[in-house]
Short mmCIF file of C-alpha atoms and ligand atoms in Angstrom, two decimals:
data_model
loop_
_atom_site.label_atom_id
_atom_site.label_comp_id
_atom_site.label_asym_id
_atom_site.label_seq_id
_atom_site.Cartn_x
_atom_site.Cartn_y
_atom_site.Cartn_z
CA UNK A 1 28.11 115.26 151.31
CA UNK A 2 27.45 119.35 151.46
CA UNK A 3 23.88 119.10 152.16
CA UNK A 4 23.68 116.45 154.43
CA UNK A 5 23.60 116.35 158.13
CA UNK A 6 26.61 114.24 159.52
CA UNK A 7 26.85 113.10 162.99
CA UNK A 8 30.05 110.96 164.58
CA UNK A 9 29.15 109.04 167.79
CA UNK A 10 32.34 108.55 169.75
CA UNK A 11 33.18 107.42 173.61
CA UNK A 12 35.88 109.93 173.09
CA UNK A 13 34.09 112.93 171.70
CA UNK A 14 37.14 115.21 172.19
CA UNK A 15 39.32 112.91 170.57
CA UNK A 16 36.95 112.31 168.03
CA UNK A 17 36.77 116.25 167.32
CA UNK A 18 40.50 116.67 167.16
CA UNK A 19 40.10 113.90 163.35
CA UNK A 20 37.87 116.45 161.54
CA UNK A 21 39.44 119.08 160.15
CA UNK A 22 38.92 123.06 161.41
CA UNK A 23 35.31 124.30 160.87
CA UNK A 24 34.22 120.80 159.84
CA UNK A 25 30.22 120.99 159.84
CA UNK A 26 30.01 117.19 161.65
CA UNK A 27 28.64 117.00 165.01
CA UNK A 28 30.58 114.76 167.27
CA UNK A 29 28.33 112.99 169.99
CA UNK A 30 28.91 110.41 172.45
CA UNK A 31 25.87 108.12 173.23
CA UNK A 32 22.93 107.33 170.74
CA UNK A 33 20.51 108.05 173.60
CA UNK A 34 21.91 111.94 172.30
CA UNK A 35 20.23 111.43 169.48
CA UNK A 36 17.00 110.07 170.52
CA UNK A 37 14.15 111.21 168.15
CA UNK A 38 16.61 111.79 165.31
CA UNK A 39 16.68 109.40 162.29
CA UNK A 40 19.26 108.78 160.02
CA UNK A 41 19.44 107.80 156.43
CA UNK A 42 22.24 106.11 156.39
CA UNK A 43 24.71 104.79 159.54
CA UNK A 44 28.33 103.17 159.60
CA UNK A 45 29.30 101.05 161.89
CA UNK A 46 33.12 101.18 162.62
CA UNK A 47 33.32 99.10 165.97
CA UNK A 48 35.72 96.43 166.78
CA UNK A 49 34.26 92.86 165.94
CA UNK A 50 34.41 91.67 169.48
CA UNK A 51 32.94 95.03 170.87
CA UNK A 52 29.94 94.78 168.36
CA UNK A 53 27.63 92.23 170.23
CA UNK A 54 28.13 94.49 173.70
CA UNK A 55 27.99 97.88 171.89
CA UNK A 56 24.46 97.18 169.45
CA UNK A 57 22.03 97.37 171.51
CA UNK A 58 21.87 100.93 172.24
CA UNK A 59 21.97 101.86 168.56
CA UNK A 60 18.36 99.69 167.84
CA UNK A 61 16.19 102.73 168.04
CA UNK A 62 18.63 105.23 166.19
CA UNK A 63 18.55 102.81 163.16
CA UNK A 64 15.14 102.05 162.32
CA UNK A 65 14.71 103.41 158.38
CA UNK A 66 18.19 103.62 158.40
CA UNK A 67 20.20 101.75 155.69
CA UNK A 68 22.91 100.47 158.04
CA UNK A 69 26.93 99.59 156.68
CA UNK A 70 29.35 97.82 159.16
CA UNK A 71 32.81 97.49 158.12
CA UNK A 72 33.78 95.15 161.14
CA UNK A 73 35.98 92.66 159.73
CA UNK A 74 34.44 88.83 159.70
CA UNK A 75 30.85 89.05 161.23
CA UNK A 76 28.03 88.24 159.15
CA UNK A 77 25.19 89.96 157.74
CA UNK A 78 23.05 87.17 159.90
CA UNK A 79 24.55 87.75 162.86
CA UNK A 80 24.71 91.35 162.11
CA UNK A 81 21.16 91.58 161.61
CA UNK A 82 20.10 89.48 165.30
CA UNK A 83 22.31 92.21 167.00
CA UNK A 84 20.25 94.89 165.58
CA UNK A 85 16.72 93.32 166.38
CA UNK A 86 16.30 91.57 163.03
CA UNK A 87 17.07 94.94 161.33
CA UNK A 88 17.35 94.26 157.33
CA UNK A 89 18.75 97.10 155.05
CA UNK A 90 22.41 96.06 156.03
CA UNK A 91 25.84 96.13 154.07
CA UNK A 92 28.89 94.76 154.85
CA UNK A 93 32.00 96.78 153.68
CA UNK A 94 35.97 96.00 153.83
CA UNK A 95 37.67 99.43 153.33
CA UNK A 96 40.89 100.08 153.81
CA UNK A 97 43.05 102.63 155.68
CA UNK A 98 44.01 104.85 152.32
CA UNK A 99 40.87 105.76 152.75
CA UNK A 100 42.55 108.88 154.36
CA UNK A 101 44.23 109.80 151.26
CA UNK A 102 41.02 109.56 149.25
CA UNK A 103 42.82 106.36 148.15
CA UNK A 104 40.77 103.83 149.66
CA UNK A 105 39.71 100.36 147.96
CA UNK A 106 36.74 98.87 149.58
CA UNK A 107 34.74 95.76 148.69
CA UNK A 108 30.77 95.86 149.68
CA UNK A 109 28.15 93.27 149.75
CA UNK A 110 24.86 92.56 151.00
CA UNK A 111 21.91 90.27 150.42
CA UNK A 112 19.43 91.75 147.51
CA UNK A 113 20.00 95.50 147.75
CA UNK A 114 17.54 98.30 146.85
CA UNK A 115 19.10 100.19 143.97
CA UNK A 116 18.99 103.04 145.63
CA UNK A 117 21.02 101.60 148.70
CA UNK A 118 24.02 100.16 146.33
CA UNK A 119 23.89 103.67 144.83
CA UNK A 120 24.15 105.53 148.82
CA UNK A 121 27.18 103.02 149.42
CA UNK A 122 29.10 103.26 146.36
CA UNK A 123 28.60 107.02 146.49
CA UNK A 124 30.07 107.15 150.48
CA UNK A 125 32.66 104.83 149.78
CA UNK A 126 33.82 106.27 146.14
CA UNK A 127 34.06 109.60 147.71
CA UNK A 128 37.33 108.48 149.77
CA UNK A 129 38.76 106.45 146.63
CA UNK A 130 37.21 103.85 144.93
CA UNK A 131 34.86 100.76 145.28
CA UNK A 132 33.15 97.17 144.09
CA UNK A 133 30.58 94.98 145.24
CA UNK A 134 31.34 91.09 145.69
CA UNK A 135 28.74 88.62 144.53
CA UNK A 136 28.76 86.19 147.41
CA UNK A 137 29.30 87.18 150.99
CA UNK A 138 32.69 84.54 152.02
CA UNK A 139 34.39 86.94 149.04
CA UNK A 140 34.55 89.80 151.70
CA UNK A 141 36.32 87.86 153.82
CA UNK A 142 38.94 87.22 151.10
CA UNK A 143 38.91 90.51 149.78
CA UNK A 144 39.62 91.44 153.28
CA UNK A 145 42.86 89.61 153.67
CA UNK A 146 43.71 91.38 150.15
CA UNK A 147 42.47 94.94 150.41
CA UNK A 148 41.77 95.43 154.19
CA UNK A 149 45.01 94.80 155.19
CA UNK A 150 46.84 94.48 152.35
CA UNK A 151 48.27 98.28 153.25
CA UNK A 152 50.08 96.48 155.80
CA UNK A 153 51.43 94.13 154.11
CA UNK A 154 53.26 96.74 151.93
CA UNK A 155 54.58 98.45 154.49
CA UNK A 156 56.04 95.70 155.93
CA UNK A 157 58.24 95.43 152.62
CA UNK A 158 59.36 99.31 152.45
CA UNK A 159 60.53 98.10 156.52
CA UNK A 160 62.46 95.25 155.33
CA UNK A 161 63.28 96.69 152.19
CA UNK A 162 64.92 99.85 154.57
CA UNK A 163 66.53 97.13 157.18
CA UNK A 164 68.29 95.27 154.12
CA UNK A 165 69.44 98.86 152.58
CA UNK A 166 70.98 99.27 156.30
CA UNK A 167 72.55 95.76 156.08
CA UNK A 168 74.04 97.00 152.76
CA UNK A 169 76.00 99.67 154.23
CA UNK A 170 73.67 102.50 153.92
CA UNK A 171 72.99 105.22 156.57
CA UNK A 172 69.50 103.78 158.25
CA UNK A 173 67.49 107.35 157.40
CA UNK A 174 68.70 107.27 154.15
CA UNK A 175 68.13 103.70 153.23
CA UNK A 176 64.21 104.47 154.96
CA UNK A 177 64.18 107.51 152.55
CA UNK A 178 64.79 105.00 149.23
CA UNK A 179 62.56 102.43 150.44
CA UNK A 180 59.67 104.52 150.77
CA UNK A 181 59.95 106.77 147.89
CA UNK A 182 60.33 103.45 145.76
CA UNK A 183 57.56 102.04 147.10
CA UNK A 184 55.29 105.60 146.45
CA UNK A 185 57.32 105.79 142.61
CA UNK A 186 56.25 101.77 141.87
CA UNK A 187 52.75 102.19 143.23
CA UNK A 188 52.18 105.98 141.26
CA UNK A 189 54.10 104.05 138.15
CA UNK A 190 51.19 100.88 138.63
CA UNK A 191 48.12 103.83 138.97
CA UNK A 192 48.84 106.63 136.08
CA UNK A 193 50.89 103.79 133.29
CA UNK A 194 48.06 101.00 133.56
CA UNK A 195 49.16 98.03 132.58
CA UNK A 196 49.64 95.12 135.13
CA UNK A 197 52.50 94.90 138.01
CA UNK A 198 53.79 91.77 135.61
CA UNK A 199 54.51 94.06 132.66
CA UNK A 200 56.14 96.55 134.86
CA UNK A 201 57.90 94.54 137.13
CA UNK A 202 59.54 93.32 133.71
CA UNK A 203 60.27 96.48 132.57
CA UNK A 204 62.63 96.86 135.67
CA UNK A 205 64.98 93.66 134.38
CA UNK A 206 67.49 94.75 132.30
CA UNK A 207 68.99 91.07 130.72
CA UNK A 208 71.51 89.69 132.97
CA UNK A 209 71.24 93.02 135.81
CA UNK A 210 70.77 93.13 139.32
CA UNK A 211 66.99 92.89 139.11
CA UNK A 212 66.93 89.46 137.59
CA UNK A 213 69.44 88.78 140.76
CA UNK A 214 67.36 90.29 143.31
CA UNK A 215 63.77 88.70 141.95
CA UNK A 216 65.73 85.34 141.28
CA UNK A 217 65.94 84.72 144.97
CA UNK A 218 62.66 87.03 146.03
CA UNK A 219 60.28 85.19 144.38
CA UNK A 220 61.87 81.45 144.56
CA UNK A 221 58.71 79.37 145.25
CA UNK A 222 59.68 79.23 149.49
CA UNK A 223 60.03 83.23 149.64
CA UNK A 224 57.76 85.85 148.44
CA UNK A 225 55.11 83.78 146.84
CA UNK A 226 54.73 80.97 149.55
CA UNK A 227 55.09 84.05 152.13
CA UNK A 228 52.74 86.01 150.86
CA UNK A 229 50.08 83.37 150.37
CA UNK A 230 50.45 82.47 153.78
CA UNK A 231 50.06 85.44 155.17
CA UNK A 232 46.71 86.21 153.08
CA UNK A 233 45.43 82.35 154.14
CA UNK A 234 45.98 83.91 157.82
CA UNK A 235 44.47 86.87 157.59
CA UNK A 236 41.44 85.08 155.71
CA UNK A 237 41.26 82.55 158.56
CA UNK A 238 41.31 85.35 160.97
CA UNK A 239 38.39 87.03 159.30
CA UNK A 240 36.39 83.87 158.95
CA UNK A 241 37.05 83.55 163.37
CA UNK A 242 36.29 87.18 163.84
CA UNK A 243 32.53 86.02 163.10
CA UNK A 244 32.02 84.04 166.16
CA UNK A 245 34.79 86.87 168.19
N1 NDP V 1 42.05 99.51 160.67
C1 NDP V 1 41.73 99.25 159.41
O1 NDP V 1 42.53 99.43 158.45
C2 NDP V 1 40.37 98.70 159.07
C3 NDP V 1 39.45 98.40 160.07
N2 NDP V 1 38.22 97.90 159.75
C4 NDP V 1 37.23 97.60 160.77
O2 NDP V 1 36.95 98.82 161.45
C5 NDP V 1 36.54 98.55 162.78
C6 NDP V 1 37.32 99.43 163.73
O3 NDP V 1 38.68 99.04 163.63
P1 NDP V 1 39.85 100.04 164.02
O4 NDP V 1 39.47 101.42 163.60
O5 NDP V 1 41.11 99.44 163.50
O6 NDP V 1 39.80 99.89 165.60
P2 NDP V 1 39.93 101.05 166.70
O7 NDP V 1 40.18 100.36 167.99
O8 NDP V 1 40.90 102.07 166.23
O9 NDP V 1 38.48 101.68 166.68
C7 NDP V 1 37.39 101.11 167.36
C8 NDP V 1 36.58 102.25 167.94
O10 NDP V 1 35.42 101.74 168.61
C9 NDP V 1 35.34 102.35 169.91
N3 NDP V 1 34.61 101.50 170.86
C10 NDP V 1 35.09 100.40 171.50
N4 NDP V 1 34.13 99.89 172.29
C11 NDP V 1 33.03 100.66 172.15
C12 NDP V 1 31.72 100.61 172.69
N5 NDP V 1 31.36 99.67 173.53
N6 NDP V 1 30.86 101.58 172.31
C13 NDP V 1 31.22 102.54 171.46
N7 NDP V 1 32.44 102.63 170.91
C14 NDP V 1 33.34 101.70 171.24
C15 NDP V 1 36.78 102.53 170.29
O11 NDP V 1 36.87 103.45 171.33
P3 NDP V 1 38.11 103.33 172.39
O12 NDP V 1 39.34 103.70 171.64
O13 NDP V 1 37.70 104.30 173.44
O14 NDP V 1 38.13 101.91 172.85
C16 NDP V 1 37.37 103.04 168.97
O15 NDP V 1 37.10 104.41 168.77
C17 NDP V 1 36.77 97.06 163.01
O16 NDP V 1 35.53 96.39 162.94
C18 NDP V 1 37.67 96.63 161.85
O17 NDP V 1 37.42 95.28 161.48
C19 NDP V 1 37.85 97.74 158.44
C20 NDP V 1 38.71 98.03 157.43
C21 NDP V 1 40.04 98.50 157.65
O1 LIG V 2 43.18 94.06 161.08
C1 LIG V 2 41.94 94.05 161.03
O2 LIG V 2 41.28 93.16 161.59
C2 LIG V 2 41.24 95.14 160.28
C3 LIG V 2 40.42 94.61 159.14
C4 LIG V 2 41.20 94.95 157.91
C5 LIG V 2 42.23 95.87 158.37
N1 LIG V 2 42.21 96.00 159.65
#
């Protein structure tokens, strides 16, 4: 935000410094005790689930009046709240590395917000792409094996996607080339045209071609969608374990 005063706290600061961009008005800083007397309107969390019950301590006295957002993957408000000294303004959020891009998607929730507060978050959040609130807390952790790391996921295809072009005979830079411009032409195609992957997808099958041939065996019930939920159900499971990490 232009007129507000942003600092990053960072056991790195130098590394931290070299992620903003030239002449970047944020302050980088490496211990809360730094910032002793200050108080902040609004802090994010971004530490590692397992680091958080070490690391929390030393943030108690920054936060007081301080709506506070941690986007650690699985650990509770609850728990969230006895590692801050019973502090209470609290949001869990699940963004998701596009967030770079200004293409992020990230899912928020917390127990009986202020209006204000669901305002601050969907303002931080829809500044670096877009965002929506969850009505019970376990959906986080589902809409964390989704969005969180669905980018992943993706990838993962435009890798095998390039490794089968390679099988096929094509040069292995070239075949990386077509993979990932597909993969940026589907997913521009599924943001400006609007209507759902389904419709799309089916607009790719021409009767009788080699997309009925390819998605014939891609999505047989043991391949893509049997993979795919697996791979959510793990991620989900992993979330739910991260609380007690
Ligand atoms: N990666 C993603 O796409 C997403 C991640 N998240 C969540 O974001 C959080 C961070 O994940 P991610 O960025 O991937 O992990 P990283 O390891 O990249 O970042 C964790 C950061 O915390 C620092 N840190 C570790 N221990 C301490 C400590 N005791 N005190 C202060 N700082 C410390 C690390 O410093 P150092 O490097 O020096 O150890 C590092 O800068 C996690 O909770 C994750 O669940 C949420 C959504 C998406
Ligand atoms: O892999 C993780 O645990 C984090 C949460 C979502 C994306 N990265």
């Amino acid at each position: 935000h232009p007129t507000a005063d942003v600092v990053a706290l960072d056991r790195d600061p130098e590394r931290a410094r070299l992620l903003l961009p030239p002449g970047s008005p944020v302050a980088v800083r490496q211990t809360p005790a730094e910032l002793a007397g200050w108080q902040p309107d609004l802090v994010i969390l971004a530490l590692k689930p397992q680091v958080l019950g070490a690391a929390l301590a030393e943030f108690i006295p920054l936060l007081r009046g301080a709506l506070v957002i941690s986007v650690a993957a699985g650990v509770g408000l609850s728990r969230l709240g006895e590692l801050l000294g019973g502090h209470r303004r609290l949001v869990r959020a699940m963004p998701n590395l596009p967030v770079v891009v200004g293409q992020g998607m990230t899912t928020l929730y917390a127990d009986s917000p202020a209006a204000a507060d669901v305002a601050a978050c969907t303002a931080v959040f829809d500044a670096v792409g877009q965002s929506a609130w969850v009505a019970s807390e376990g959906q986080i952790d589902a809409a964390t094996a989704i969005a969180g790391s669905g980018p992943a996921y993706f990838l993962a295809l435009v890798e095998q996607l390039a490794k089968a072009g390679e099988a096929e005979g094509l040069p292995a830079e070239l075949a990386q080339h077509l993979a990932s411009r597909t993969f940026i032409g589907a997913a521009s195609l599924l943001q400006q045209d609007g209507r759902p992957a389904a419709t799309l997808k089916a607009a790719v099958c021409s009767p009788r071609g080699t997309t009925e041939a390819g998605l014939a065996v891609l999505e047989q019930p043991d391949a893509l969608p049997r993979a795919v939920a697996a791979s959510v159900r793990a991620a989900h499971q992993r979330a739910v374990e991260l609380a007690d990490a």
